[in-house]
Coordinates of C-alpha atoms and ligand atoms in Angstrom, one line a residue:
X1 CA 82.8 127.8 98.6
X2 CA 81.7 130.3 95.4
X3 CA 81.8 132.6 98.2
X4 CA 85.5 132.6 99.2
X5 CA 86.2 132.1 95.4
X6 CA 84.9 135.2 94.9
X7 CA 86.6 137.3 97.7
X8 CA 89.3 135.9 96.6
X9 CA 89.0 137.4 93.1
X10 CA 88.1 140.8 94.2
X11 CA 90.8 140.9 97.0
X12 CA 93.1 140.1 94.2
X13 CA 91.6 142.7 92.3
X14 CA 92.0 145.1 94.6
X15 CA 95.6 143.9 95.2
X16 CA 96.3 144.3 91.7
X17 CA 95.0 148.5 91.8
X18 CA 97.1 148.9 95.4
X19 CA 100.6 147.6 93.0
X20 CA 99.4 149.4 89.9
X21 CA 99.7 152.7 92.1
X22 CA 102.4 151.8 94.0
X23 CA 104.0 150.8 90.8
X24 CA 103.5 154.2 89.1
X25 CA 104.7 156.1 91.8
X26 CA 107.8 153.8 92.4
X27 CA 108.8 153.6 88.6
X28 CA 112.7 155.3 89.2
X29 CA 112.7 152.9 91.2
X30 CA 111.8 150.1 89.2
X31 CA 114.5 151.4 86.4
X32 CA 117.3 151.4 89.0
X33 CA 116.0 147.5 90.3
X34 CA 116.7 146.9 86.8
X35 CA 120.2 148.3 86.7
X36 CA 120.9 146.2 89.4
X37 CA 121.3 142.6 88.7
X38 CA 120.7 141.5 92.2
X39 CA 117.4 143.2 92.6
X40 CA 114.6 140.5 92.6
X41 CA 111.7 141.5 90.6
X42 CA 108.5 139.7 92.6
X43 CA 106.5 142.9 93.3
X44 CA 106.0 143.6 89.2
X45 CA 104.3 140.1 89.0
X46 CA 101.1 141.4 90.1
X47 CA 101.6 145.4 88.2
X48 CA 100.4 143.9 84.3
X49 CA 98.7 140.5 83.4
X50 CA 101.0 139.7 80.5
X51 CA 102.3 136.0 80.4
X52 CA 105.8 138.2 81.6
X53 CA 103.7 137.8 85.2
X54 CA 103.7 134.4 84.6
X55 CA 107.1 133.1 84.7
X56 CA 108.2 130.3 87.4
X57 CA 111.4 130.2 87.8
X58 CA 110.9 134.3 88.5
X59 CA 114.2 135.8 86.3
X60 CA 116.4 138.3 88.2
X61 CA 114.8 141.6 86.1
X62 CA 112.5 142.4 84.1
X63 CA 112.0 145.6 81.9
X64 CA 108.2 145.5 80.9
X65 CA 107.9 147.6 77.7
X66 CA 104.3 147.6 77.2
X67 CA 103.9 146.1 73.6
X68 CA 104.1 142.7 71.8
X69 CA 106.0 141.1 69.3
X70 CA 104.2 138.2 66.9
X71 CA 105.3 135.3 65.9
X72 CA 104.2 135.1 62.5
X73 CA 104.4 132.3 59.4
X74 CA 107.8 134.7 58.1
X75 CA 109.4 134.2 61.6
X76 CA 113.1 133.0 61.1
X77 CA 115.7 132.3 63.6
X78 CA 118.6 134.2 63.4
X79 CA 122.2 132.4 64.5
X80 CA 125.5 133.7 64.9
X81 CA 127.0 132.1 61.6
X82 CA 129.7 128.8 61.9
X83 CA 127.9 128.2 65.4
X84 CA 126.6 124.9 65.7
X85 CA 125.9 125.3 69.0
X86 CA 123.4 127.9 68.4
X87 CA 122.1 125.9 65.2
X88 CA 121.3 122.8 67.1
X89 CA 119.5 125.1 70.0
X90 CA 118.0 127.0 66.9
X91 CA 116.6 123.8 65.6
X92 CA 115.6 122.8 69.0
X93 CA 113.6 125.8 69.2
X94 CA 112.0 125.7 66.1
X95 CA 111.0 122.0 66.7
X96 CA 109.5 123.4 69.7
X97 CA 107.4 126.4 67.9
X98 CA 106.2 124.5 64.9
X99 CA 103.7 121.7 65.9
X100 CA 101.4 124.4 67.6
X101 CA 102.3 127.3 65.0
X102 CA 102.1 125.3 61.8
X103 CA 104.9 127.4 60.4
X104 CA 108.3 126.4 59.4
X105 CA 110.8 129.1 61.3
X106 CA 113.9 127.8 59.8
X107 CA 116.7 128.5 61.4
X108 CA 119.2 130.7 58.8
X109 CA 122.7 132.5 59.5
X110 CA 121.7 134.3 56.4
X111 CA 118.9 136.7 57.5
X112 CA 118.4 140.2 59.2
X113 CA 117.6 140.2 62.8
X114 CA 114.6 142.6 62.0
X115 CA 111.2 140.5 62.6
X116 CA 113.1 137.5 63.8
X117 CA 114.2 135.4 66.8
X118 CA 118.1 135.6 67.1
X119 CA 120.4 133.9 69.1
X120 CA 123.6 134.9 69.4
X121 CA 126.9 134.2 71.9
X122 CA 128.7 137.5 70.5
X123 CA 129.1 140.9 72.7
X124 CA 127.4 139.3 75.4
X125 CA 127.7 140.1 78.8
X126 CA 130.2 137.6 80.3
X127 CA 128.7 138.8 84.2
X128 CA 125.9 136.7 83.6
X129 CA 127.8 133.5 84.2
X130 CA 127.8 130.3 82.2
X131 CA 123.9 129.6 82.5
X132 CA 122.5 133.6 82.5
X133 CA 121.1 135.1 79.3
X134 CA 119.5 138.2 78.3
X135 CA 116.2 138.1 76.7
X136 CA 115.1 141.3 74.8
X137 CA 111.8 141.7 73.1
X138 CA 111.0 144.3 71.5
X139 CA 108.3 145.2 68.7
X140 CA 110.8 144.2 65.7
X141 CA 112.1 141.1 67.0
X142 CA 113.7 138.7 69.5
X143 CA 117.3 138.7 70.9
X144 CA 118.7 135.6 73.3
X145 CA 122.1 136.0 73.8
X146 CA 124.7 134.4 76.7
X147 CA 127.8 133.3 77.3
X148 CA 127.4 129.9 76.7
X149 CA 125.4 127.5 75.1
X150 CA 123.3 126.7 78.1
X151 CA 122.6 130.4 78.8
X152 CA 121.2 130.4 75.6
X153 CA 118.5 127.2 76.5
X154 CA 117.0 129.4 79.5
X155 CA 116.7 132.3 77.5
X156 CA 114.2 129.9 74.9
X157 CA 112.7 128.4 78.4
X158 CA 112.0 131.7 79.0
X159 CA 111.0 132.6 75.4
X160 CA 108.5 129.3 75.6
X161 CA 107.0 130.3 78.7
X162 CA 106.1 133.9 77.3
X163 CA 104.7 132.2 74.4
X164 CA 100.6 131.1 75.0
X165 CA 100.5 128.0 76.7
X166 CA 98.9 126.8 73.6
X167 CA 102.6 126.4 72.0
X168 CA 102.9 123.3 73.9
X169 CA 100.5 121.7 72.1
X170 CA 101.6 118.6 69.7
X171 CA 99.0 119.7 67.6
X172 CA 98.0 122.3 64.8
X173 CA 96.7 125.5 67.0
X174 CA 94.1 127.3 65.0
X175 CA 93.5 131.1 65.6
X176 CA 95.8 131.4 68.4
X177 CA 97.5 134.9 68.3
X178 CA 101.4 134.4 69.0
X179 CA 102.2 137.4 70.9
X180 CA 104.7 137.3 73.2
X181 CA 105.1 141.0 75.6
X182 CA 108.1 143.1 75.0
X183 CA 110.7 143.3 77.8
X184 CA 114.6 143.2 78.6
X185 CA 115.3 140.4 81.2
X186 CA 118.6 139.8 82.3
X187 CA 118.6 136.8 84.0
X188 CA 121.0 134.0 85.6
X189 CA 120.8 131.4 88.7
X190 CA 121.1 131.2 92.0
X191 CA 122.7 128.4 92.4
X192 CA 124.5 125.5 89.9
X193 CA 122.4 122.5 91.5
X194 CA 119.0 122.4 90.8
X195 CA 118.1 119.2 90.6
X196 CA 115.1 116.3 91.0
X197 CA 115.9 113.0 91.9
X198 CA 113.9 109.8 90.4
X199 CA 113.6 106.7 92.5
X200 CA 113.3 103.9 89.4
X201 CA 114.3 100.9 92.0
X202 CA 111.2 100.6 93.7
X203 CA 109.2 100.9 91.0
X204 CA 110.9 100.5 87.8
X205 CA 110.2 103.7 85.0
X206 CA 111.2 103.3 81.4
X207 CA 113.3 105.1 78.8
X208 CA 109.9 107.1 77.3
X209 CA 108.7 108.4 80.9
X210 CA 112.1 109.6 81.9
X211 CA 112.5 111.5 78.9
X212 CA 109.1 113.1 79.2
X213 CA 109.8 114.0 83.2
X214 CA 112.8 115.6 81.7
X215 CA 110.8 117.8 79.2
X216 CA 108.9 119.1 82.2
X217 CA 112.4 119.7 83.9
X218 CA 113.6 121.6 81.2
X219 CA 110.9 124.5 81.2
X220 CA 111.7 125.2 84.6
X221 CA 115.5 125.3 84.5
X222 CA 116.4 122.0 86.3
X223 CA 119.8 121.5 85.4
X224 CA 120.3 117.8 87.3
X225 CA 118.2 114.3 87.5
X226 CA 119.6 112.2 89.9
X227 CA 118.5 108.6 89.2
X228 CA 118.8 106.4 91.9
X229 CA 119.3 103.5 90.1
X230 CA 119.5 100.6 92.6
X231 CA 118.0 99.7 96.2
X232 CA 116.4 96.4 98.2
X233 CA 113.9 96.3 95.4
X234 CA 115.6 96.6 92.2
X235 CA 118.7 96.5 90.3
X236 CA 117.8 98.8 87.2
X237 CA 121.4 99.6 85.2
X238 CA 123.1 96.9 83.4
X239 CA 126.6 96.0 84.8
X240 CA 128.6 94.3 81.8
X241 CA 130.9 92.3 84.7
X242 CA 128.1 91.4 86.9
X243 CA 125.7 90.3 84.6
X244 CA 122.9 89.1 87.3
X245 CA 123.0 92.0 88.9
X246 CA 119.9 93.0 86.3
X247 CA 118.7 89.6 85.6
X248 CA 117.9 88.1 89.0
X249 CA 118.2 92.0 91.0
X250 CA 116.1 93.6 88.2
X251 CA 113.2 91.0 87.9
X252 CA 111.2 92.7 90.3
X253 CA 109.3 96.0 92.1
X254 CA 108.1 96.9 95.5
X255 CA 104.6 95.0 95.3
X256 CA 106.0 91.8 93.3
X257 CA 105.2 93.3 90.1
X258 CA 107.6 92.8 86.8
X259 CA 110.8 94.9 87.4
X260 CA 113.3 96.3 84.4
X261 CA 116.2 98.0 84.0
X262 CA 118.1 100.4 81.5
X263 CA 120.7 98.3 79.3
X264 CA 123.7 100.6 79.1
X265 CA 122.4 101.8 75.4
X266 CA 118.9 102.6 77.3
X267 CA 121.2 104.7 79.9
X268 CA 123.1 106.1 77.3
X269 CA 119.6 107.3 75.3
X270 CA 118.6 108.9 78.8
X271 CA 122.2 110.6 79.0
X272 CA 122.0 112.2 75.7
X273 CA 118.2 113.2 76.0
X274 CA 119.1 115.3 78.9
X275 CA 122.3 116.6 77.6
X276 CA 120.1 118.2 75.3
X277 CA 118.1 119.9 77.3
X278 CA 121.1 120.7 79.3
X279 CA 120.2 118.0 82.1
X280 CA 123.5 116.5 83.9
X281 CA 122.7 112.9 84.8
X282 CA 123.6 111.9 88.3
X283 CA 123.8 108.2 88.6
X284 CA 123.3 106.8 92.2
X285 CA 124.4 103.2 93.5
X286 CA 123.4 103.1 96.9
X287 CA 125.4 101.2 99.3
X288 CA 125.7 99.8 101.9
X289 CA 122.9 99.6 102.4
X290 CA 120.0 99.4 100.6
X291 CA 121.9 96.5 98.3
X292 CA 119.1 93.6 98.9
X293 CA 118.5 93.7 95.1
X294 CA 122.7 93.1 94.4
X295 CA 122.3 90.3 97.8
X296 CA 120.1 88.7 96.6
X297 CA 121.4 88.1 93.0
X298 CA 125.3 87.2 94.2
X299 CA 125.6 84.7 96.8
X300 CA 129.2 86.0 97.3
X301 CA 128.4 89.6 98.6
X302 CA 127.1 88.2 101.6
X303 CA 129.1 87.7 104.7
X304 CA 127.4 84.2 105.2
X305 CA 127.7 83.2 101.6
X306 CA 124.0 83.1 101.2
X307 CA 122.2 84.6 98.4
X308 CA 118.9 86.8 100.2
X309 CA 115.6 86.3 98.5
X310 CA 114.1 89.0 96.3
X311 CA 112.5 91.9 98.2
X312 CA 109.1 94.1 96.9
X313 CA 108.1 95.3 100.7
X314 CA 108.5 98.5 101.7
X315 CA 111.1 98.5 105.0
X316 CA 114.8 100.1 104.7
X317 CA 117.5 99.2 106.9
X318 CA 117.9 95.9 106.9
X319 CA 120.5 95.1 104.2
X320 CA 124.5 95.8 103.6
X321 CA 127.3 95.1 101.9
X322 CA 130.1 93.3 103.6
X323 CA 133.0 94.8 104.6
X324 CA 135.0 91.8 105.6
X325 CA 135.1 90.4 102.1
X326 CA 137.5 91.5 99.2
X327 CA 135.0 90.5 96.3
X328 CA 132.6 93.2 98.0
X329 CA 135.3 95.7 96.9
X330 CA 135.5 94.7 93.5
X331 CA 131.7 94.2 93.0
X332 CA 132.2 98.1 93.9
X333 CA 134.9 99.1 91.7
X334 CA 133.5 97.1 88.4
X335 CA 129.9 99.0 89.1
X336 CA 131.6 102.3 89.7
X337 CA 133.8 102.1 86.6
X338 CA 131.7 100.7 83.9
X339 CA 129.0 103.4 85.3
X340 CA 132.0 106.5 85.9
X341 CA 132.2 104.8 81.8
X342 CA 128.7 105.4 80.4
X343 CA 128.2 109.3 82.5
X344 CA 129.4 111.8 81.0
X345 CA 128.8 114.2 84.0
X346 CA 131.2 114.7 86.7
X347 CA 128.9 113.3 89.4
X348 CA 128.5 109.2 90.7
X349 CA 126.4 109.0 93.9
X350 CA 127.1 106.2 96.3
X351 CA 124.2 106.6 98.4
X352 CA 125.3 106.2 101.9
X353 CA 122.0 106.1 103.8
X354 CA 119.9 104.2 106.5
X355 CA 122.7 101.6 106.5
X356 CA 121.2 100.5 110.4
X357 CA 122.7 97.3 109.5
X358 CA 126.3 97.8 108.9
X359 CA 128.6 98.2 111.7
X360 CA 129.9 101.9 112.5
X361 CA 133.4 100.5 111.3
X362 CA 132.4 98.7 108.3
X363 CA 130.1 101.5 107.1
X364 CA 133.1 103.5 107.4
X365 CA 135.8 101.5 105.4
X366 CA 133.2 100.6 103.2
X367 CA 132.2 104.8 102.2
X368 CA 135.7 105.6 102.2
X369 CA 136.5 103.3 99.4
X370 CA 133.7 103.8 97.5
X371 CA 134.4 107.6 97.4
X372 CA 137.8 106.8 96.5
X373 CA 137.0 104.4 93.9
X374 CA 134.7 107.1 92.4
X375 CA 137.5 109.7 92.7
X376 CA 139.9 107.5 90.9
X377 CA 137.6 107.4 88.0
X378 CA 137.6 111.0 87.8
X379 CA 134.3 111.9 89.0
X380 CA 133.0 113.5 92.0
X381 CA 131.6 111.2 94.5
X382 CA 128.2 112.1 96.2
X383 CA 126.2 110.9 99.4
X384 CA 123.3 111.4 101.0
X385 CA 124.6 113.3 104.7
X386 CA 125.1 110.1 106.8
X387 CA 128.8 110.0 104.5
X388 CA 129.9 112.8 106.5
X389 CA 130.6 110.3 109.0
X390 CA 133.8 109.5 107.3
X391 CA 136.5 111.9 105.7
X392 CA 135.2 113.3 103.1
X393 CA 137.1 114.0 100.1
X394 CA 137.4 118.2 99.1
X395 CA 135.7 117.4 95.5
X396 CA 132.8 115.3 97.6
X397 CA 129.1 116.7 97.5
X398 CA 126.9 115.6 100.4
X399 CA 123.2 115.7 100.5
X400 CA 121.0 117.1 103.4
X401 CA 117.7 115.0 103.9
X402 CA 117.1 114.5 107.6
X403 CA 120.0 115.2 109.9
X404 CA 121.0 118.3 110.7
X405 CA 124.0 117.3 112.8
X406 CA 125.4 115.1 110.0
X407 CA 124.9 118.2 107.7
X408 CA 127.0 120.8 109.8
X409 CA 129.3 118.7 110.3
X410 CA 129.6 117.7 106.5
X411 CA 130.4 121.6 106.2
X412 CA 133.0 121.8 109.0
X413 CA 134.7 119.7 106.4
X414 CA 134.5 121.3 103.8
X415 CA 131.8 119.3 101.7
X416 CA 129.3 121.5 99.8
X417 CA 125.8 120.4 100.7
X418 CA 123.0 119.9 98.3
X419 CA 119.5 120.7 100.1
X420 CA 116.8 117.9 100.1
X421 CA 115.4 118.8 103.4
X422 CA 112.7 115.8 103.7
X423 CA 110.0 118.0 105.3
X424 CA 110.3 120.5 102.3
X425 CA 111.6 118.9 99.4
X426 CA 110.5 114.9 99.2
X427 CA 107.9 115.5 96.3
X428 CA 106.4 111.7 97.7
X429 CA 105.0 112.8 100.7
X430 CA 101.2 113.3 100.3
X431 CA 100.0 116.9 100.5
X432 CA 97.8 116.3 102.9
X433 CA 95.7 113.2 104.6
X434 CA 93.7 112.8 101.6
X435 CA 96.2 112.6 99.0
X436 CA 96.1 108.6 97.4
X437 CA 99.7 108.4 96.6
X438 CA 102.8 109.0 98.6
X439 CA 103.8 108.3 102.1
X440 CA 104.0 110.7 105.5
X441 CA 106.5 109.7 107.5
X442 CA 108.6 113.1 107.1
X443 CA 105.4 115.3 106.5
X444 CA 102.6 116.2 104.5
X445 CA 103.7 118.9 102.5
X446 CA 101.0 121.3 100.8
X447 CA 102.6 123.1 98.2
X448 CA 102.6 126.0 100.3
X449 CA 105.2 124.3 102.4
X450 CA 107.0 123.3 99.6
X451 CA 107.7 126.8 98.7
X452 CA 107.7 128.4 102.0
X453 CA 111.5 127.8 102.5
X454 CA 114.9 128.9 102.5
X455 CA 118.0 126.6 101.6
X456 CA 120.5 128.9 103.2
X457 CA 117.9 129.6 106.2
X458 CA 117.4 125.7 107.3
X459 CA 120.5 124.8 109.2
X460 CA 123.0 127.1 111.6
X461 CA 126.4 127.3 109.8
X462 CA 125.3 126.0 106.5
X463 CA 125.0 129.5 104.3
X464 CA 124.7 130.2 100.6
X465 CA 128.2 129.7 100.3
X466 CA 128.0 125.9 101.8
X467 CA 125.3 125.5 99.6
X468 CA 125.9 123.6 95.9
X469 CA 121.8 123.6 95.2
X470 CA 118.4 122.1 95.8
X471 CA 117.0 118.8 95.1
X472 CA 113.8 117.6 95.1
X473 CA 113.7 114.1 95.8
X474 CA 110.9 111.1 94.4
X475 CA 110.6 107.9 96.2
X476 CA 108.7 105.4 94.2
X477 CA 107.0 103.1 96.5
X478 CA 104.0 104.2 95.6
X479 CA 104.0 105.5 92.6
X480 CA 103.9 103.4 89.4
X481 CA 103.1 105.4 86.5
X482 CA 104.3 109.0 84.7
X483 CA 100.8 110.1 86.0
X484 CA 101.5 109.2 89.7
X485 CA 105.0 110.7 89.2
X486 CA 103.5 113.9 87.5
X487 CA 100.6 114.0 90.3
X488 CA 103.2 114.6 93.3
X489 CA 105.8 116.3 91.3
X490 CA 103.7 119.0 90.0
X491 CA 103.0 122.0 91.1
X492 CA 105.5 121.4 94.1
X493 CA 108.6 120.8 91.8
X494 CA 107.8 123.8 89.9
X495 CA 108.6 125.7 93.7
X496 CA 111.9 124.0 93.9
X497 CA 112.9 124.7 91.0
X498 CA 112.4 128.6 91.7
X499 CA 114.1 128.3 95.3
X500 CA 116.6 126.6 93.3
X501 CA 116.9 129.5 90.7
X502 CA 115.7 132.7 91.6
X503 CA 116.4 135.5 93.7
X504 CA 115.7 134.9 97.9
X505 CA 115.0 138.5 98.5
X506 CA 111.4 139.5 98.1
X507 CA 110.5 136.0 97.5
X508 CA 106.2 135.8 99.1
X509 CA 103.6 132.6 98.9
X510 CA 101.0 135.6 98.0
X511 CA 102.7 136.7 94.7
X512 CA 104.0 132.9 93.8
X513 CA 100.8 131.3 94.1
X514 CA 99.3 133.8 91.4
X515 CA 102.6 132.7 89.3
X516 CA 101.5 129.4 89.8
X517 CA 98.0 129.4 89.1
X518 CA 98.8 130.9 86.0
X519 CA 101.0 127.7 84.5
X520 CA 97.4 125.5 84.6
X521 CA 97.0 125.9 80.7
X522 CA 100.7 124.8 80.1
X523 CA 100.4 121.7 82.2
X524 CA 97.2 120.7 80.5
X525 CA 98.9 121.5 77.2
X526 CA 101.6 119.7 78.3
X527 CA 99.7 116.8 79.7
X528 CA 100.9 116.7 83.2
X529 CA 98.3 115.2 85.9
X530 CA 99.0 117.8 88.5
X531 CA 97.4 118.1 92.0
X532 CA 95.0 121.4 91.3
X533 CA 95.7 122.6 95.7
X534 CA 92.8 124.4 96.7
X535 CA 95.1 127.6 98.0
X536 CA 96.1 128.0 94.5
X537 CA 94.0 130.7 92.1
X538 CA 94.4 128.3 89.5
X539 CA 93.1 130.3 86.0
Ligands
ACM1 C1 116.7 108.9 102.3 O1 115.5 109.4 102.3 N1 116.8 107.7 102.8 C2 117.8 109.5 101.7

C-alpha cells in the first residue's frame, strides 16, 4: 500500500516536470487559449500548485500571473454605487470572509478600488452571458465584474475557492496567510441546468439540512435543487385545500420512522435561502404513480373508494392516481396551484415515472392534464422521460434516467432533456460493494464513473443543443441524516457539477482527480462526511 502511495507521488511528480516544460515551450499558445473563450484550460492544472490548480468547476480560462494578492484587516469591498444588487452580494461576501479572517471588510461605494475587492456590473463584457464573470487578480486588488447579478455570485465562488480552505471555517483562523494567486479568468457555463435533486419523501430532511446541502451547492455552481417532495412514503409540502395530505401522508418514512413535512412558510424559507445563493427551486409532485402517501390519506382518490394504508417499504410501482374520477383532477389542480403559488421559479415537476400500475390510457390523460394544469399556472412543466409518452408541450423539460428510447423520442418532439443518466449520475448508488449506504440496482458508481462521462455523448440524436443540463439525482431510502446525504453526495456531486459547467474539450480523470484531491481541506472545513475513494490523491 505505502508503496503504490509513493509511485504515485513521484509519477505525479514527474508529471508535473513533463507539463512544466511543455508549458514553457507552449506559452503563445497558452496566451492565444486565453483569447479564446472556448479554449478549456485543463492542461495548466497540473503547470503551478497555487489553489488557481485547484478549482472544481474548472472555469473556461485562466491567465496565471505568478504573484498574490492579500487579504488583509484594511480589505474593503468596492460596489458600483446605488447597486443593491451588488451590496447585498457584497455583504454576502463579507459574511463569508469574516468568521475565518476576523476582519470587518465592509462593503463601501465610497472607496478606491486599489487594495480592495470590487464588484462591479459596469463595462462588462455582455459575451459572457447572464451567469459568466470575469475574475482579475492582480497584486493591488480584486475585480468581479458580470452582466448580471448571478455572474457576479460565481465570480465570489470562484474568489472563495482561491481563498485557503481555512476561510470556511466558522471560527477565528489564527496565522493563516490570506493570499489568493493573481490571474484573469473569464469564465461562464456550459449549460443553464445544473442541478441536484433531494429525495425528502422517503426519508423526510428538515429546513436546517436543506439549507446546509445548499451551501455546498453553491461553491460549486449548482444553479437548481429539485425537491421531490412527495412519493408512497411521504407527503412532505403542506397543501392549504387538502389538509391531510401532510397530516396522515406526512406521518411517516420508509422504515416506519416519524415522517414531516415543510409548512408552506418552511417551503418558502427553503425558496429564499436558495434564491440567495442563486439556487432555483424545482418542486416535484410525482404522479401517478408513486401517490401511496396522497392514497392513503384521501379515501376519495382511489378508484375503489378505499383509503391504502401507510407505506415505509421500499417497492415502486404499485400505486396511481385514478383517471376515471373527476376529484383526482382537482386533487391535481389545488396541489399544482397553491405549489405554481409558493415557487417562484418557472419550473413544477409532475414526476411521471414507474407508473406500472396505471393503464397506458389513463397514464396518458392523466400527464396530459397535469402538464396542462402546470402550463396554465404559468410555469414550465417537467417529467421524468416516461412523459414523453404523451404530447409534450414546447415549454416542457423531460428528464433522462433510464430509457434511452423514451429520451429520443422526447427530442423528436421537441422537449429539451435534462441528463440524470442513472448509471452516471444517481449519487445513491454505493460506490462500490462495500459502501454502507445506498442501493445498486442501476450500478455502483466510483467516482471515477461519475466523472467519466459525457451528457451530449450518452444517447444517438440527443446533442448539446437537445440538452437543458445535468442533474444529479438522491434517493433517500437509505439515507437518514445530512451525514448520509453528504457521504454519497460528495466528492461525486462535485464531478457533476463540473460536467454540468465546464468546458467538454480536454476534460481527463488524470488531471480532475488531482483537482479533487485537492478540495479535502474545504470539505473538512466545511464539515462534509465525504467518501475519501482510494483512486483519489487526496492532500
Ligand atoms: C426514477 O429513478 N424512478 C426516476
Amino acid at each position: 500500500m505505502l508503496y503504490r502511495v509513493r509511485m504515485h507521488r513521484w509519477t505525479q511528480s514527474f508529471a508535473v516536470l513533463i507539463t512544466c516544460v511543455v508549458a514553457f515551450v507552449a506559452m503563445p499558445l497558452q496566451q492565444d487559449a486565453f483569447m479564446n473563450p472556448s479554449s478549456p484550460t485543463y492542461a495548466m492544472a497540473q503547470m503551478t500548485t497555487t489553489s488557481l490548480d485547484q478549482l472544481i468547476p474548472m472555469p473556461v480560462s485562466i491567465k496565471a500571473t505568478g504573484e498574490n494578492f492579500t487579504l488583509t484587516a484594511d480589505t474593503k469591498i468596492v460596489v458600483d454605487p446605488d447597486s443593491a444588487a451588488l451590496t447585498t452580494l457584497g455583504q454576502q461576501l463579507a459574511a463569508m470572509l469574516q468568521p475565518a479572517t476576523g476582519y470587518e471588510v465592509p462593503v463601501t461605494d465610497a472607496a478606491p478600488h486599489e487594495g480592495n475587492i470590487r464588484l462591479s456590473m459596469m463595462d462588462t463584457d455582455t459575451t459572457l452571458g447572464d451567469e459568466g464573470y470575469t475574475l482579475t487578480i492582480r497584486t493591488d486588488g480584486v475585480a468581479i465584474s458580470a452582466a448580471q447579478p448571478a455572474g457576479i455570485f460565481y465570480g465570489l465562488q470562484t474568489l472563495r475557492q482561491l481563498l485557503p480552505a481555512a476561510i470556511e471555517a466558522k471560527t477565528l483562523q489564527q496565522g493563516v496567510a490570506w493570499d489568493v494567486p493573481t490571474a484573469t479568468i473569464r469564465d461562464y457555463p456550459r449549460f443553464a441546468w445544473r442541478g441536484t435533486m433531494l429525495d425528502v419523501a422517503r426519508h423526510f430532511f428538515g429546513v436546517e439540512d436543506v439549507k446546509r446541502y445548499i451551501d455546498y451547492l453553491a461553491l460549486y455552481k449548482i444553479n437548481r435543487l429539485h425537491l421531490h417532495l412527495s412519493d408512497d412514503q411521504g407527503w412532505r409540502i403542506e397543501i392549504k385545500s387538502w389538509p391531510k395530505l401532510t397530516e396522515i401522508g406526512g406521518s411517516k418514512e420508509v422504515g416506519g420512522g416519524e415522517g414531516g413535512y415543510y409548512t408552506q412558510a418552511d417551503y418558502a424559507e427553503i425558496v429564499d435561502y436558495a434564491a440567495q445563493h442563486f439556487i432555483t427551486i424545482v418542486p416535484e409532485i410525482d404522479m401517478p404513480g408513486h401517490t401511496n402517501a396522497a392514497l392513503a390519506s384521501y379515501a376519495e382518490l382511489n378508484c375503489d373508494g378505499k383509503a391504502r394504508e401507510l407505506y415505509t417499504g421500499t417497492n415502486v410501482g404499485f400505486s396511481t392516481l385514478c383517471a376515471d374520477k373527476e376529484v383526482t383532477y382537482q386533487f391535481m389542480e389545488d396541489v399544482i396551484r397553491e405549489l405554481a403559488a409558493m415557487t417562484p421559479g418557472a419550473y413544477i415537476h409532475i414526476g411521471g415515472d414507474e407508473s406500472s400500475a396505471t393503464k397506458h390510457e389513463d397514464y396518458l390523460k392523466m400527464v396530459e392534464r397535469a402538464q396542462a394544469m402546470v402550463a396554465a399556472q404559468g410555469k414550465q412543466a417537467v417529467g421524468w422521460e416516461e412523459i414523453a409518452r404523451v404530447k409534450l408541450l414546447p415549454t416542457t423539460l423531460v428528464q433522462n434516467w433510464n430509457n434511452n428510447n423514451l429520451t429520443q423520442e422526447a427530442v423528436k418532439q421537441g422537449a429539451k432533456i435534462i441528463m440524470s443518466p442513472a448509471k452516471k449520475t444517481y449519487i445513491d448508488m454505493k460506490y462500490d460493494p462495500s459502501t454502507k449506504l445506498g442501493l445498486n440496482w442501476a450500478a455502483y458508481i466510483e467516482v471515477l464513473d461519475a466523472y467519466q462521462w459525457d451528457p451530449a455523448e450518452m444517447l444517438p440524436g440527443v446533442n448539446d443543443e437537445d440538452i437543458a443540463g445535468v442533474e444529479a439525482p438522491l434517493w433517500s431510502e437509505t439515507t437518514q441524516t445530512l451525514d448520509d446525504i453528504e457521504f454519497l453526495a460528495f466528492p461525486r456531486l462535485a464531478g457533476h457539477a463540473e460536467i454540468g459547467w465546464s468546458p467538454a474539450d480536454g476534460r481527463s480523470w488524470d488531471e480532475y482527480k488531482v483537482r479533487l484531491g485537492a478540495q479535502a481541506a474545504r470539505f473538512a472545513a466545511l464539515g462534509i462526511d465525504f467518501y475519501r475513494a482510494p483512486s483519489v490523491p487526496w492532500q
